[in-house]
mmCIF file of C-alpha atoms and ligand atoms in Angstrom:
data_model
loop_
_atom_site.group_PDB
_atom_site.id
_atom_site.type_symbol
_atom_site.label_atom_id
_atom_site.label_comp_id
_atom_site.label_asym_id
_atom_site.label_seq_id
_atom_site.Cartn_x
_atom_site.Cartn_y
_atom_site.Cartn_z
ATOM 1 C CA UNK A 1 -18.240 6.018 12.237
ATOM 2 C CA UNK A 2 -21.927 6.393 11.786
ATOM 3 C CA UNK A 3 -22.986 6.872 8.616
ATOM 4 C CA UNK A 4 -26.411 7.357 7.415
ATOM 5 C CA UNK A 5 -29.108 7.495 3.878
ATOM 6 C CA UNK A 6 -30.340 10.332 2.510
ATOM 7 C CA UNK A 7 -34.028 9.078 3.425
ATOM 8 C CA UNK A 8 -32.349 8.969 7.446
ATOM 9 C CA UNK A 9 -31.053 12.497 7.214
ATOM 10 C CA UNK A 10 -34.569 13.854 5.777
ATOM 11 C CA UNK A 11 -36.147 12.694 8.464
ATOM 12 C CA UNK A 12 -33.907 13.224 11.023
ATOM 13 C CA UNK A 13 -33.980 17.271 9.586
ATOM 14 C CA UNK A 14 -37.828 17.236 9.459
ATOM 15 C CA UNK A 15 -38.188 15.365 13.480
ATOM 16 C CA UNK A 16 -36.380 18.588 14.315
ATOM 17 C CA UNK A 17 -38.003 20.921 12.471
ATOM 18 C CA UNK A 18 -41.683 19.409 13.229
ATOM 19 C CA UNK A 19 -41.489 17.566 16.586
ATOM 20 C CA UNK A 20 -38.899 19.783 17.956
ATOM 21 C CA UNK A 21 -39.781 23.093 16.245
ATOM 22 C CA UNK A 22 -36.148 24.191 14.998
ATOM 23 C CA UNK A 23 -36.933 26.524 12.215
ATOM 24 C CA UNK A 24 -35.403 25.118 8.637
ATOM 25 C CA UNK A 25 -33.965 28.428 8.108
ATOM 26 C CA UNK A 26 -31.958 27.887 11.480
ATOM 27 C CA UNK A 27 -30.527 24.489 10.567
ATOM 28 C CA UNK A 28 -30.214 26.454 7.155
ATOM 29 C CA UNK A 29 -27.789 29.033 8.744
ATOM 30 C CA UNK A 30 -26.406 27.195 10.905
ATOM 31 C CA UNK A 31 -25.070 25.025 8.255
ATOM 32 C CA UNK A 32 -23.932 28.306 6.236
ATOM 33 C CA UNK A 33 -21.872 28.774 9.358
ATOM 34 C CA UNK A 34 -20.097 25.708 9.482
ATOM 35 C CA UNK A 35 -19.323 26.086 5.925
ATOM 36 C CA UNK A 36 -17.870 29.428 6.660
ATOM 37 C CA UNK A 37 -15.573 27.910 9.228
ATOM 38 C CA UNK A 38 -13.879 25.337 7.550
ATOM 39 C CA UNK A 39 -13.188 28.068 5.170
ATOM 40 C CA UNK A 40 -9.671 29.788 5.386
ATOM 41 C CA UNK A 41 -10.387 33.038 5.152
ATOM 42 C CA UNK A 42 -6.918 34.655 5.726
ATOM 43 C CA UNK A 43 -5.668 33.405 2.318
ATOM 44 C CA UNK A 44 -8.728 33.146 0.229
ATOM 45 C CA UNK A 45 -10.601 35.893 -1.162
ATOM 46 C CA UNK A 46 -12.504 35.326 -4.431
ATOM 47 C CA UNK A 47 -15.404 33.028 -5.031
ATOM 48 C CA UNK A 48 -17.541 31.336 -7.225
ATOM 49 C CA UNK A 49 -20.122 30.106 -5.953
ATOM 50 C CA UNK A 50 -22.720 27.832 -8.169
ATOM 51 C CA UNK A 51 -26.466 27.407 -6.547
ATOM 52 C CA UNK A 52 -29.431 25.183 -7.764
ATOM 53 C CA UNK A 53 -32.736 26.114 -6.420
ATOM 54 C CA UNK A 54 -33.145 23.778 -3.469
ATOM 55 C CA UNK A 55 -31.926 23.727 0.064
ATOM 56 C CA UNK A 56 -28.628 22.702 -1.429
ATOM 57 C CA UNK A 57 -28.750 26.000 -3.230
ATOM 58 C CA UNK A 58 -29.986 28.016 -0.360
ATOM 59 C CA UNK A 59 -27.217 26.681 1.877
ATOM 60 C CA UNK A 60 -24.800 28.384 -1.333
ATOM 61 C CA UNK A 61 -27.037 31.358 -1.017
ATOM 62 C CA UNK A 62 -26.562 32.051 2.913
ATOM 63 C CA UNK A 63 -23.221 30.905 2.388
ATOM 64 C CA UNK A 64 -22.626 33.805 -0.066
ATOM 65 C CA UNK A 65 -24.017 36.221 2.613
ATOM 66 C CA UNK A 66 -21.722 35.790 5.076
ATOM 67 C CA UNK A 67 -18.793 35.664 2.670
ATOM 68 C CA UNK A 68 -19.931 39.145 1.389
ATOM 69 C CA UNK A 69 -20.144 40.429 5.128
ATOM 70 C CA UNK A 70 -16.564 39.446 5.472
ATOM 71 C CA UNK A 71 -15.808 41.641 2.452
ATOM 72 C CA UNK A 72 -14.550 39.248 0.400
ATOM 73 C CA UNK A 73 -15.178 38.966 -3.374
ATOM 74 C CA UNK A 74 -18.312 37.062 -4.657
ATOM 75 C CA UNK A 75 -19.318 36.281 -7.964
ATOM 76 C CA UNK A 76 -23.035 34.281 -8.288
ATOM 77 C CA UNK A 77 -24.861 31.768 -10.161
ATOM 78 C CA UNK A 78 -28.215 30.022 -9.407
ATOM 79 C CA UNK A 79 -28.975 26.654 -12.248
ATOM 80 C CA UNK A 80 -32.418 25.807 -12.277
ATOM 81 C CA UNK A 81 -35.861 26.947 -12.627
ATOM 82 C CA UNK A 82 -36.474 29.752 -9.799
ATOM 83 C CA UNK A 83 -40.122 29.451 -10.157
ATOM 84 C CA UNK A 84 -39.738 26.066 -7.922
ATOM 85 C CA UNK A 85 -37.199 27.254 -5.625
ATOM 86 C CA UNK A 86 -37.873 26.379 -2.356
ATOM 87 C CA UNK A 87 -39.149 28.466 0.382
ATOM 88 C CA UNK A 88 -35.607 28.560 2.169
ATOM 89 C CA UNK A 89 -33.697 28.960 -0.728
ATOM 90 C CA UNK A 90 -35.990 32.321 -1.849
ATOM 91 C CA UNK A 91 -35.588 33.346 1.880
ATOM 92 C CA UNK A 92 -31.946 33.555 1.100
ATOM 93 C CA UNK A 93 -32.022 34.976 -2.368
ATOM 94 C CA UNK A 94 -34.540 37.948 -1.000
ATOM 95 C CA UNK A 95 -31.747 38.805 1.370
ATOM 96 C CA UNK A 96 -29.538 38.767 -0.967
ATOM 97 C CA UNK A 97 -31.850 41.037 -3.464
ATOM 98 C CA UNK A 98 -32.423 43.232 -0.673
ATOM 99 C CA UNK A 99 -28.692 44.055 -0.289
ATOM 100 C CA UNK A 100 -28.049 44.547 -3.771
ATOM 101 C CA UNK A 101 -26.208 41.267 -4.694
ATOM 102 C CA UNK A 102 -26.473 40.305 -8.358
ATOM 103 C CA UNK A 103 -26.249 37.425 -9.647
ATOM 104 C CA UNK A 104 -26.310 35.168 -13.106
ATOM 105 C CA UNK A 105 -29.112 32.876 -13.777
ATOM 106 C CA UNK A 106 -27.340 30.400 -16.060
ATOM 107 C CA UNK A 107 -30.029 29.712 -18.932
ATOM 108 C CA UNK A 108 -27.837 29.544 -21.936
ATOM 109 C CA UNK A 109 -24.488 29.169 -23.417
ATOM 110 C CA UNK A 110 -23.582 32.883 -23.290
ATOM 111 C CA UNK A 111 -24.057 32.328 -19.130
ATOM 112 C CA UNK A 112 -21.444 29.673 -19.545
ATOM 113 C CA UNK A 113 -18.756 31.786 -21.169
ATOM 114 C CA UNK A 114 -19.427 34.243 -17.875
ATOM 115 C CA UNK A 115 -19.286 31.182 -15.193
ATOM 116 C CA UNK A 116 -16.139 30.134 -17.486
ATOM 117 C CA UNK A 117 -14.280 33.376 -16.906
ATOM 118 C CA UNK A 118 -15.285 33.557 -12.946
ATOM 119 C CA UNK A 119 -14.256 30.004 -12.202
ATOM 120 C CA UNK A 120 -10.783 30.515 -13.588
ATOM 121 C CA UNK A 121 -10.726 34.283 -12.088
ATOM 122 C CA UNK A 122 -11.296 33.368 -8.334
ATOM 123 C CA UNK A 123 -9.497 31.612 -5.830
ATOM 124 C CA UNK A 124 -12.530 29.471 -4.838
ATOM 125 C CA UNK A 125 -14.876 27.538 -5.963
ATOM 126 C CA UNK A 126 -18.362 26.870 -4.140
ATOM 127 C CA UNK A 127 -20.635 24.038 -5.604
ATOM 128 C CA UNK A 128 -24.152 24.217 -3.876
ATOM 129 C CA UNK A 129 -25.885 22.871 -6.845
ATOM 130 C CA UNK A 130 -27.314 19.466 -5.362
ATOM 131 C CA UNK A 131 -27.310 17.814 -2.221
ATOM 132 C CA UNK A 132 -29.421 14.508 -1.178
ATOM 133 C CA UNK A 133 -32.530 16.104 -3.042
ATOM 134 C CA UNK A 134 -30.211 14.674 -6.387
ATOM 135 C CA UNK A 135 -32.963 12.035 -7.792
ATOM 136 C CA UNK A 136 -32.107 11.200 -11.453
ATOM 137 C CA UNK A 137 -28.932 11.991 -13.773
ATOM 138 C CA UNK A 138 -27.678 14.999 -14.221
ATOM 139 C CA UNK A 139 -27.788 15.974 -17.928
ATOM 140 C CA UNK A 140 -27.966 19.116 -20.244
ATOM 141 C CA UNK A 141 -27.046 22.520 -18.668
ATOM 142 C CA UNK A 142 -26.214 21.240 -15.462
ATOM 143 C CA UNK A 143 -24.133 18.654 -17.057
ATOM 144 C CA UNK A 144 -22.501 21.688 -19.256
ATOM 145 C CA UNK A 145 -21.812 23.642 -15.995
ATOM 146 C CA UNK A 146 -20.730 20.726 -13.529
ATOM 147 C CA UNK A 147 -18.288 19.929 -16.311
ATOM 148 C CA UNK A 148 -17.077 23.387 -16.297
ATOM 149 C CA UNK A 149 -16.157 23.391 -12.755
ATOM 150 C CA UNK A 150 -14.043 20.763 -13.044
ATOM 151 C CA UNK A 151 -12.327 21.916 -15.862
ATOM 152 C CA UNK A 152 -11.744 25.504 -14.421
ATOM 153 C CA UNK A 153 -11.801 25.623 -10.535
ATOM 154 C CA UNK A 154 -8.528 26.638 -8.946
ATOM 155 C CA UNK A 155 -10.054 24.963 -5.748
ATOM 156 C CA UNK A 156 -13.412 23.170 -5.027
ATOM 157 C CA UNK A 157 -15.940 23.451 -2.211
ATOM 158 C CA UNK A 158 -19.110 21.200 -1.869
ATOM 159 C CA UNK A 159 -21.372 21.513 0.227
ATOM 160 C CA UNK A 160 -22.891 18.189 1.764
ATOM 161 C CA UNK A 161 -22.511 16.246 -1.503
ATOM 162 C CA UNK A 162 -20.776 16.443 -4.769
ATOM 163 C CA UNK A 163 -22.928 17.326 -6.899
ATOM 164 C CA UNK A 164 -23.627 14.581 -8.805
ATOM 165 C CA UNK A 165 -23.163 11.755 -6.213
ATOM 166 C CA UNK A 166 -26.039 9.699 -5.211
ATOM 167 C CA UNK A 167 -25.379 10.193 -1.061
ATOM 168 C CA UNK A 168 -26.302 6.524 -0.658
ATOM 169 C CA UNK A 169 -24.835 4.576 -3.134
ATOM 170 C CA UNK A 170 -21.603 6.978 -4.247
ATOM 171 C CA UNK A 171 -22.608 6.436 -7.536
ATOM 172 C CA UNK A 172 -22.067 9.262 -10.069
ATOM 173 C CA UNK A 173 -25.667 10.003 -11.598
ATOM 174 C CA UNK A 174 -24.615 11.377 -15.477
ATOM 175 C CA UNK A 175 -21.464 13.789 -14.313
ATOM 176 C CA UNK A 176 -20.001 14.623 -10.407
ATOM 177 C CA UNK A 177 -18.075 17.823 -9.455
ATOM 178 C CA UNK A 178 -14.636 16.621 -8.014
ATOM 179 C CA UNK A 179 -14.209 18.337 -5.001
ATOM 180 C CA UNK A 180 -10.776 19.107 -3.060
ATOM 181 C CA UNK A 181 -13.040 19.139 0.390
ATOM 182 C CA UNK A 182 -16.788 18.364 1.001
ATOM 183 C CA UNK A 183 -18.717 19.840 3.717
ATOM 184 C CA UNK A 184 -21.412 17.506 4.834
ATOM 185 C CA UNK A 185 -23.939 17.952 7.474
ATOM 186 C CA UNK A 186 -25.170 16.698 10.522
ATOM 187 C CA UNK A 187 -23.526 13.112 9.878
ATOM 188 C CA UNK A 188 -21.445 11.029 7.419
ATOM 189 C CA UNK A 189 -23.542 9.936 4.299
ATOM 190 C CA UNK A 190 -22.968 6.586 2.999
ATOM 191 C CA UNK A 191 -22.660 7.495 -0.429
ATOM 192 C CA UNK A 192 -19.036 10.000 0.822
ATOM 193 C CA UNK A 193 -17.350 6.559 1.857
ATOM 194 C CA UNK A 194 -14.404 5.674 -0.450
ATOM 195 C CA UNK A 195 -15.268 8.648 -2.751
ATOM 196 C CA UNK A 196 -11.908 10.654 -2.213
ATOM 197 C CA UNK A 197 -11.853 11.116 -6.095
ATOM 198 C CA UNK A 198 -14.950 13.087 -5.963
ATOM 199 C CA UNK A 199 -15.372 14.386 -2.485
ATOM 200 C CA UNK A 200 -11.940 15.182 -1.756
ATOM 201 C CA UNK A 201 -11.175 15.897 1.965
ATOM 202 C CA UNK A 202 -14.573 15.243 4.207
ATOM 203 C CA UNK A 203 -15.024 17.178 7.092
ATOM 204 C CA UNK A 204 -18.636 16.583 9.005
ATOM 205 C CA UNK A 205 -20.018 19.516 10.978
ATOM 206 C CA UNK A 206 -23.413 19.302 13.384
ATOM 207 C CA UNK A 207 -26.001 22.035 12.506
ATOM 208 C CA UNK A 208 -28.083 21.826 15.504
ATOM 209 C CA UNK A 209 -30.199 18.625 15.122
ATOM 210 C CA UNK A 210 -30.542 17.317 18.336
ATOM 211 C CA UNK A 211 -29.795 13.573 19.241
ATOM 212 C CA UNK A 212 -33.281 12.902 19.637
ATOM 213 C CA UNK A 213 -33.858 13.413 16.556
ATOM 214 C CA UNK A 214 -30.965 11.908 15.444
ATOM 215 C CA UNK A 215 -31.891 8.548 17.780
ATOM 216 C CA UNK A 216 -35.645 8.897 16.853
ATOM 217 C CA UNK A 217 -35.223 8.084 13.689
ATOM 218 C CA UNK A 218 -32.330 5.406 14.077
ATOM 219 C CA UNK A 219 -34.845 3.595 16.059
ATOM 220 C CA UNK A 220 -37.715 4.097 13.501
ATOM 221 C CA UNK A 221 -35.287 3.003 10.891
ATOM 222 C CA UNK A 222 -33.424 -0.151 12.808
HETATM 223 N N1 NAX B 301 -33.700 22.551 6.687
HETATM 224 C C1 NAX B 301 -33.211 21.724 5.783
HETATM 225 O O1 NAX B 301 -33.920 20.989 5.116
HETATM 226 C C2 NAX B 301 -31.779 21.716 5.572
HETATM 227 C C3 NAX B 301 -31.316 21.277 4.332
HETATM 228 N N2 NAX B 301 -30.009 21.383 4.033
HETATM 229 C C4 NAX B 301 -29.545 21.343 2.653
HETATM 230 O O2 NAX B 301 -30.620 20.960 1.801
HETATM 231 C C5 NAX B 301 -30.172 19.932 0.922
HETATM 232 C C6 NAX B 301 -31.355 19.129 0.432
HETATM 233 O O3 NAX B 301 -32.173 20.094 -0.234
HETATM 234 P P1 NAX B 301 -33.364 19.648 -1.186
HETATM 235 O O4 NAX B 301 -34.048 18.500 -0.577
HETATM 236 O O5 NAX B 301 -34.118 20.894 -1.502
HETATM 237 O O6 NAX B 301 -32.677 19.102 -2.504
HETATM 238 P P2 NAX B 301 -31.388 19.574 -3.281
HETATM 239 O O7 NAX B 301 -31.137 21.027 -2.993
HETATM 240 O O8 NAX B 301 -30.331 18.576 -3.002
HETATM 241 O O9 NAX B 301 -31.863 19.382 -4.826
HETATM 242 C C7 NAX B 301 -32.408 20.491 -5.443
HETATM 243 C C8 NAX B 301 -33.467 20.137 -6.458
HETATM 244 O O10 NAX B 301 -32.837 19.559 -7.591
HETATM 245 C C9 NAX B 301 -33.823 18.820 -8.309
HETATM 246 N N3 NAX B 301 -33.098 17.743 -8.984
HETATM 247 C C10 NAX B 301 -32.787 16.522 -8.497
HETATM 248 N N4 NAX B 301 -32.073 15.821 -9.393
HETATM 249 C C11 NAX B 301 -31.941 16.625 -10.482
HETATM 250 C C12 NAX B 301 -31.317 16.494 -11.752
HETATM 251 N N5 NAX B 301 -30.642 15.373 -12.068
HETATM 252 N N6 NAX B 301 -31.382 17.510 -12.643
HETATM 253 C C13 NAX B 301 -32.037 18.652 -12.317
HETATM 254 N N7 NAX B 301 -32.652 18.873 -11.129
HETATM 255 C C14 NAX B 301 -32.593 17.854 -10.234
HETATM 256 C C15 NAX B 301 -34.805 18.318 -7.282
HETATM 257 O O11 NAX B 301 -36.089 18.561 -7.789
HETATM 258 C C16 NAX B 301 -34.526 19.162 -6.037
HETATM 259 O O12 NAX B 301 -35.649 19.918 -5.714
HETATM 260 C C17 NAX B 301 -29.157 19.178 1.715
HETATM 261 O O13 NAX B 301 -28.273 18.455 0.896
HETATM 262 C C18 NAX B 301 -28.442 20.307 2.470
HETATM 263 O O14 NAX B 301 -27.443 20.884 1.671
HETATM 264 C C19 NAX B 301 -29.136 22.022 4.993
HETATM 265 O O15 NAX B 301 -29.324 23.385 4.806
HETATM 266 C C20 NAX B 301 -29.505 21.679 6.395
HETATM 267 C C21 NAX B 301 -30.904 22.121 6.658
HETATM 268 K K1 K B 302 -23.458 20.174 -3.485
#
């Protein structure tokens, strides 16, 4: 199977948003879709759902929409400092504002105790904290809150990568969520191989990035 870097998948997403002109926000949604699919939606009905303040988080956020749409119960948390959120992610989270979703901004140990309660409340839990924008180790409150998933989760969700996972090498940078299934995009990441511990089932889903982009940057890259 083909798998690919982090580096490879950033430019493969930014050939197709720049030399083919698919909006980010569409490969955004798109993914949000996929997500939503591999979802079973018959039996589960509660969420938690745990966003940074990237595209990682935005995915979470649009991901939240559509759960909300299908009247199902949503509980929200966005990590991280919203005054560098990225343009896609506060696309999302205006949506959301718009329709009257709250949400907690973890900044403190009292936000804990709420995310605490939550995770062990609902059926599902959603981690859209990082994705391949993870540079460094994870420490502090994210550390506090990846931990907590862990602990408390009836049933974990990532979407593209653990959180915590370096998506080339698989190596856990500080902490990494253990997921039961991981939701990665476009293709396999070479950091997801061997990883069942943390990324639990892997399903890959397409989100509308041509193969020219794909083969583009293959080339580039060879
Ligand atoms: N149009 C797009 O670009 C698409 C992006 N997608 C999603 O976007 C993700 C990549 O998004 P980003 O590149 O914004 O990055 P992430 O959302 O993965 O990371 C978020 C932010 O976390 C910060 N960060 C990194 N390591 C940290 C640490 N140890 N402690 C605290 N903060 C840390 C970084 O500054 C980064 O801005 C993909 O994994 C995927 O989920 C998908 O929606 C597909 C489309
Ligand atoms: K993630």
């Amino acid at each position: 199977m083909l798998t690919i870097s982090c580096e490879e998948m950033k430019s493969m997403d930014s050939y197709a948003i720049k030399n083919i002109g698919i909006p980010s926000i569409v490969l955004m949604e798109n993914a949000a879709l996929k997500v939503i699919k591999n979802i079973d939606l018959h039996n589960i009905n509660s969420f938690t759902i745990i966003c940074g303040i990237g595209n990682n988080g935005g995915d979470g956020l649009a991901i939240a929409r559509h759960l909300i749409l299908e009247e199902k119960y949503v509980d929200l948390f966005i990590i991280g400092n919203l005054d560098k959120a990225t343009e896609d992610f506060n696309i999302n989270l205006n949506i959301l504002k718009n329709m009257g979703m709250k949400f907690t901004h973890i900044t403190g140990e009292k936000d804990l105790t709420i995310l605490k309660e939550s995770l062990k409340r609902n059926d599902s839990t959603i981690d859209s904290i990082f994705g391949i924008g993870l540079t460094r180790n994870i420490e502090d409150l994210y550390k506090e809150v990846i931990s907590l998933i862990n602990s408390k989760s009836k049933n974990i969700l990532s979407i593209d990568i653990p959180s915590g996972l370096d998506g080339d090498t698989g190596k856990v940078l500080g902490i990494s969520v253990k997921a039961n299934k991981t939701v990665t995009f476009h293709l396999m990441k070479k950091g997801l191989l061997d990883k069942e511990e943390y990324t639990g089932e892997i399903i890959v889903e397409p989100i509308g990035i041509p193969k020219k982009a794909t083969d583009t940057i293959l080339k580039r890259m060879e």
